[in-house]
Each structure stands twice: as structure tokens, then as C-alpha cells.
PDB file of C-alpha atoms in Angstrom:
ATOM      1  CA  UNK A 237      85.102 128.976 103.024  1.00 80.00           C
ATOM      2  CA  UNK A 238      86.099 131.466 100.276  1.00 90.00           C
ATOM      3  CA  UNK A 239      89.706 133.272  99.590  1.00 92.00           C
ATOM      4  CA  UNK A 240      89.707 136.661 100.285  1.00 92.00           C
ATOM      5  CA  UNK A 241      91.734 139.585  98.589  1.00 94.00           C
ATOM      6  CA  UNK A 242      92.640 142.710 100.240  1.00 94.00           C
ATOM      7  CA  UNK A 243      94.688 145.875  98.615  1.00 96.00           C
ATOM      8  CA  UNK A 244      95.964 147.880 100.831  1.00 95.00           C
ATOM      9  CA  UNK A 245      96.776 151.421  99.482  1.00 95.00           C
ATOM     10  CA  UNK A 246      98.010 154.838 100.666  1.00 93.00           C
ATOM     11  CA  UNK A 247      95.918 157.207  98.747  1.00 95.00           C
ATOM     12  CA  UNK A 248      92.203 156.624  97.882  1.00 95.00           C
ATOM     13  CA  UNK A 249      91.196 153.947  94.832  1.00 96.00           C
ATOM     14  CA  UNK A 250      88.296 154.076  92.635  1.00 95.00           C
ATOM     15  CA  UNK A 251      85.865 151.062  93.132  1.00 94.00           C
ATOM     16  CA  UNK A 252      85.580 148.624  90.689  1.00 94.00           C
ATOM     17  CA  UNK A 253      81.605 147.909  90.108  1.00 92.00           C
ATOM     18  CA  UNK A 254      80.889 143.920  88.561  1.00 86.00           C
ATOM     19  CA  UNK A 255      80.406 144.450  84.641  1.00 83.00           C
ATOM     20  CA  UNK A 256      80.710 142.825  81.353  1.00 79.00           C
ATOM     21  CA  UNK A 257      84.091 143.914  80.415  1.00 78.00           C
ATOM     22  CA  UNK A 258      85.294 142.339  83.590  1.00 75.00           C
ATOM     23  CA  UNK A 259      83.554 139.280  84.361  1.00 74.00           C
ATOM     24  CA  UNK A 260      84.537 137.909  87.925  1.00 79.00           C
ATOM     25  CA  UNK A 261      85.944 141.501  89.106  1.00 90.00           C
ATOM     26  CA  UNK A 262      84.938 143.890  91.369  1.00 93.00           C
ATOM     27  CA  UNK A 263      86.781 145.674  94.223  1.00 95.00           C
ATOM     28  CA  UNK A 264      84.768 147.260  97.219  1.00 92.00           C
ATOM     29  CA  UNK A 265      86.392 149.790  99.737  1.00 90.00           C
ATOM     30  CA  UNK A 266      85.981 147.787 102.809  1.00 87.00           C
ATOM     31  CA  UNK A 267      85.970 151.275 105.075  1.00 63.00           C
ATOM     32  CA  UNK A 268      83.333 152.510 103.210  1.00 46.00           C
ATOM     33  CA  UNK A 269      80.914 149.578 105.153  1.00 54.00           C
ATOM     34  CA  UNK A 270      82.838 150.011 108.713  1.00 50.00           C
ATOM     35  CA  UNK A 271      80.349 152.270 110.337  1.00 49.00           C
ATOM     36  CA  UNK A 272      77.830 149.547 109.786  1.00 53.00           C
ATOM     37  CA  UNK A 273      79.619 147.075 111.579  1.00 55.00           C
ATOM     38  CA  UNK A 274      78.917 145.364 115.066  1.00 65.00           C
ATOM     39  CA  UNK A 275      81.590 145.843 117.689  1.00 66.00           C
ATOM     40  CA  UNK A 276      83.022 142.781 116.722  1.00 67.00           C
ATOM     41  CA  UNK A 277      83.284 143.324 113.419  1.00 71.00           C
ATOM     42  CA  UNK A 278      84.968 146.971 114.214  1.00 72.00           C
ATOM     43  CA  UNK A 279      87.219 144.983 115.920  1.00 75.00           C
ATOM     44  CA  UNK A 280      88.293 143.183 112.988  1.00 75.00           C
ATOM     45  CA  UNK A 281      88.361 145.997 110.612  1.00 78.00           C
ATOM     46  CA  UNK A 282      90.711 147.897 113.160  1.00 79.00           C
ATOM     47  CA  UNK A 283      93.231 144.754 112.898  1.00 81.00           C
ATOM     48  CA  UNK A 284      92.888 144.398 109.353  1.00 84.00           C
ATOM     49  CA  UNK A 285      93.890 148.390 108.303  1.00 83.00           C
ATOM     50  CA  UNK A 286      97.060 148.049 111.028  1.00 84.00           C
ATOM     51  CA  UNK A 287      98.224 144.089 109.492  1.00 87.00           C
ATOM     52  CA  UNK A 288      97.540 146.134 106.198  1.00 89.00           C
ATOM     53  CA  UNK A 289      99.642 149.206 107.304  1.00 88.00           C
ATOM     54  CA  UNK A 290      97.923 151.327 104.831  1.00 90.00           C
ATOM     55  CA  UNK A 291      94.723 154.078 105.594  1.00 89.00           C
ATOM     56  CA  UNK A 292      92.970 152.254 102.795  1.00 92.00           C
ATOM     57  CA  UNK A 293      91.452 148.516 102.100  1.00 93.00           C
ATOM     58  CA  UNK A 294      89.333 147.410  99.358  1.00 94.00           C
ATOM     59  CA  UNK A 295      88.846 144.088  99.217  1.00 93.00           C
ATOM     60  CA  UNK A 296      88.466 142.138  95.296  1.00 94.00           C
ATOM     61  CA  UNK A 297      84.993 139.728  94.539  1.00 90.00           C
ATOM     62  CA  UNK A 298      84.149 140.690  98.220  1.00 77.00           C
ATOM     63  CA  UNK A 299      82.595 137.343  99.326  1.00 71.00           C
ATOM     64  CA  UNK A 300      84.377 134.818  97.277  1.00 87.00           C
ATOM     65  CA  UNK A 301      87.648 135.519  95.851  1.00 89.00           C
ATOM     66  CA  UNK A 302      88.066 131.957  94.675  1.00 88.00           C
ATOM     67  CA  UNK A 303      88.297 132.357  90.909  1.00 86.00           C
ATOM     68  CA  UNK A 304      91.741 133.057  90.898  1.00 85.00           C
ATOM     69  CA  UNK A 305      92.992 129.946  92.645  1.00 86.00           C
ATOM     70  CA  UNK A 306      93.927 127.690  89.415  1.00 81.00           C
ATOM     71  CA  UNK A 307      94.089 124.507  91.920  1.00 73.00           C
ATOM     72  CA  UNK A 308      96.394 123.182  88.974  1.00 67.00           C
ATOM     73  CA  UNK A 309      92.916 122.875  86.777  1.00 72.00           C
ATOM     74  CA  UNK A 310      91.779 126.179  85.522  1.00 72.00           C
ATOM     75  CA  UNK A 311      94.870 128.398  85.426  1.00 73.00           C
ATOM     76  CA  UNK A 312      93.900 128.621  81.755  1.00 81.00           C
ATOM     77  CA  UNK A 313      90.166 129.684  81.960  1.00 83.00           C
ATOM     78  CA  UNK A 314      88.988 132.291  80.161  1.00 85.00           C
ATOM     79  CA  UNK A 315      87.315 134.388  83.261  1.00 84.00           C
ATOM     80  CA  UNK A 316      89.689 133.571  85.505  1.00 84.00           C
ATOM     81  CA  UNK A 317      92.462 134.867  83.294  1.00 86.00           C
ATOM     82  CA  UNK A 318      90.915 138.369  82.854  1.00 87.00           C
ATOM     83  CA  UNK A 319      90.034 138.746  86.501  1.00 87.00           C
ATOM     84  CA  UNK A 320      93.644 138.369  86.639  1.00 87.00           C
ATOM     85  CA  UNK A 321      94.548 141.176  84.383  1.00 89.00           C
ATOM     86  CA  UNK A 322      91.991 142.979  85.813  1.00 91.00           C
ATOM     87  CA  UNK A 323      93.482 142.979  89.042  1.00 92.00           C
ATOM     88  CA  UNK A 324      96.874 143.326  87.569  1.00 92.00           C
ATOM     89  CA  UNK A 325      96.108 146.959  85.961  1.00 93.00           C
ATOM     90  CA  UNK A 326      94.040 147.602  89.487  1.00 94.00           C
ATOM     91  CA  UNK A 327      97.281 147.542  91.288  1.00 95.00           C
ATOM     92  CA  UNK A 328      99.793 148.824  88.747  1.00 94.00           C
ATOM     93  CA  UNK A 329      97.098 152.309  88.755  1.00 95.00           C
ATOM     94  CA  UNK A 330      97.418 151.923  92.644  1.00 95.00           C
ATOM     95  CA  UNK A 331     101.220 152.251  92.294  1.00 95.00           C
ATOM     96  CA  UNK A 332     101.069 155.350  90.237  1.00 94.00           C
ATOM     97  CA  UNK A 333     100.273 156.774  93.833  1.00 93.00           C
ATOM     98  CA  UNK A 334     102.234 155.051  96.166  1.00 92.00           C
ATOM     99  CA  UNK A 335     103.547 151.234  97.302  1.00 91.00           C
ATOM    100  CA  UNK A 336     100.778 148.473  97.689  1.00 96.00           C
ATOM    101  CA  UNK A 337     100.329 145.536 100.420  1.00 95.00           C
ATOM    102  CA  UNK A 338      98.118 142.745  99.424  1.00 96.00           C
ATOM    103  CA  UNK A 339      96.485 140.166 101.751  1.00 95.00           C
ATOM    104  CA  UNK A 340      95.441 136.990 100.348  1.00 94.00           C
ATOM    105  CA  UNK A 341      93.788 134.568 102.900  1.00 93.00           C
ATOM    106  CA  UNK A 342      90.865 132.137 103.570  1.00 91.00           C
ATOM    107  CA  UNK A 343      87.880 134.594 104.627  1.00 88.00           C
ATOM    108  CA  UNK A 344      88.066 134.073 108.739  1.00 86.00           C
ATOM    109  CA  UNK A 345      91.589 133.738 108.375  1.00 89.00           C
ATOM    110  CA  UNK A 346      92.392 137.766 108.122  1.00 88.00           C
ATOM    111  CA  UNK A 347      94.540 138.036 111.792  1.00 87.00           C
ATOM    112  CA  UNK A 348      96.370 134.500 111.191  1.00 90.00           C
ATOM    113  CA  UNK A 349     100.088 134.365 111.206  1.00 91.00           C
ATOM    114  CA  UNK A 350     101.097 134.500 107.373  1.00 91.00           C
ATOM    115  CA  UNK A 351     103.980 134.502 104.806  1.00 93.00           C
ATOM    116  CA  UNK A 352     105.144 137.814 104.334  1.00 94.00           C
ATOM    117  CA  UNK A 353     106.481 138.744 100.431  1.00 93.00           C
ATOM    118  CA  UNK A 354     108.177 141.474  98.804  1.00 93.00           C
ATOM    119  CA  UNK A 355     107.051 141.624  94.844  1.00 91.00           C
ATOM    120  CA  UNK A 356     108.269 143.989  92.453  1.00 90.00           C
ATOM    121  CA  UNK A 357     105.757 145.697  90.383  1.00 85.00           C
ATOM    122  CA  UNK A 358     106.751 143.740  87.177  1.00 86.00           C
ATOM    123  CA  UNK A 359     105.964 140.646  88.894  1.00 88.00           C
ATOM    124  CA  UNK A 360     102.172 141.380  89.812  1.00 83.00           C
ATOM    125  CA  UNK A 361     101.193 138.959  86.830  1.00 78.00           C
ATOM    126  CA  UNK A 362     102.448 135.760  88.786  1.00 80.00           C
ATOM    127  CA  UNK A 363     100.858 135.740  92.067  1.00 83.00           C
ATOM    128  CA  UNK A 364     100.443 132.366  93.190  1.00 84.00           C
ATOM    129  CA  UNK A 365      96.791 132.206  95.510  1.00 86.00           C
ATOM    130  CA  UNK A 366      97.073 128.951  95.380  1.00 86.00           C
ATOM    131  CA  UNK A 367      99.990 129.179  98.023  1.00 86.00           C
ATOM    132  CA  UNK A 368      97.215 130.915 100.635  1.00 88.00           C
ATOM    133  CA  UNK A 369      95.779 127.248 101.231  1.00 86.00           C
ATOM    134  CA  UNK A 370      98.152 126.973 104.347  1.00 88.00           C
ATOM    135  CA  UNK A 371      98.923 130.031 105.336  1.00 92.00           C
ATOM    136  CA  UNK A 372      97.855 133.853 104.897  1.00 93.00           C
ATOM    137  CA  UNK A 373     100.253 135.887 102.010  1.00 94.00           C
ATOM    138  CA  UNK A 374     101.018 139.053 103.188  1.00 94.00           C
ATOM    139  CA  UNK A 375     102.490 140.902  99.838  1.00 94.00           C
ATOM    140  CA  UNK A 376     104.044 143.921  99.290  1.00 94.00           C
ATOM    141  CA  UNK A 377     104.635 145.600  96.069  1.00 93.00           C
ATOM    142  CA  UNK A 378     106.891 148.453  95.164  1.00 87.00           C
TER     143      UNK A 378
END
């Protein structure tokens, strides 16, 4: 099982193809893939844009998210600490257009009963995914 990262936004975001300047980043609109889905899976993308409450998802290292848990080991690595910037400067840009909700789960876990948070924007740099272990975070910044 993998951590997953959702942004929620309220205006469109660019995507954010893997590269060399960011290794261990990428964000995919999640939307974008919807019309390919089973029923099922419509199903689940239907719950996960209301729990987001936002017209737009793009979820970050779609797959496996799991680089930015520091499981009290790597919170120092290299490529873990510029997927962190990375994703810090992906949501302060989202701001510029409006607030932000964030889900941070176990993939499977998406429609779980969760933690909800309030985060201001100058405090993006100290999520802690290491607290999603028990429960889905359900963050929003302003």
C-alpha cells in the first residue's frame, strides 16, 4: 500500500510532468483520467471531488506518494527534501488563485473517516505525512 496525495483546487493547475529538476515529483489532474474509469471507479472519483470540496483534483507521484513520509529515518534525504519544496511552491502558486484542501491517505483509504486541519499558508513547509499512518488528513490551507 502506497500514500496518496490529493490537491484540491478551485481554479485549474498546470500538471507537473516527472523531470530532472524535480526528482520524485509529479502531479497528475486526476479528472483528466475520469472518463476512462469503470463505474466503480466513477464512483470513487465522484466521492473524492465532494470530500475534496473543490471542482479540481490532481493527485502528487500518482501511484506511490511514499517519499515524503520521513518514518523518523529519511526526513533529511536529499530527494525527499526537494519533492518537498516542490510541492511546497505547487501549492503556494495554487493559492495565488484561491484556498487549497489537501488529502493525504493510504491509497484505498480515500472515503475513510479522517483528521480534518486548518494550515496557514506559511506553514505548508511542515506537513507531517507521517501522521496519515492511522488516519486520513484532510488539510485545508488559506
Amino acid at each position: 500500500m502506497c500514500l496518496a496525495i490529493y490537491v484540491g483546487t478551485e481554479h485549474p493547475q498546470p500538471t507537473v510532468p516527472p523531470s530532472d529538476d524535480y526528482p520524485g515529483f509529479e502531479v497528475r489532474e486526476v479528472h483528466a483520467r475520469a472518463a476512462f474509469f469503470r463505474r466503480r471507479a466513477q464512483q470513487w472519483y465522484e466521492a473524492l471531488l465532494k470530500r475534496m470540496a473543490r471542482p479540481h483534483v490532481y493527485q502528487v507521484n500518482a501511484g506511490c506518494a511514499c517519499l515524503f513520509l520521513s518514518d523518523g529515518e529519511n526526513a533529511d534525504d536529499p530527494e525527499r527534501m526537494t519533492a518537498m519544496a516542490a510541492l511546497r511552491r505547487y501549492v503556494e502558486l495554487a493559492l495565488e488563485s484561491g484556498s487549497v484542501s489537501l488529502l493525504i491517505c493510504w491509497a484505498g483509504d480515500e472515503r475513510k473517516p479522517g483528521e480534518f486541519q486548518h494550515l496557514r499558508r506559511t506553514e505548508i513547509g511542515h506537513l507531517d505525512f507521517d501522521s496519515a499512518w492511522d488516519r486520513p488528513l484532510l488539510i485545508s490551507v488559506e
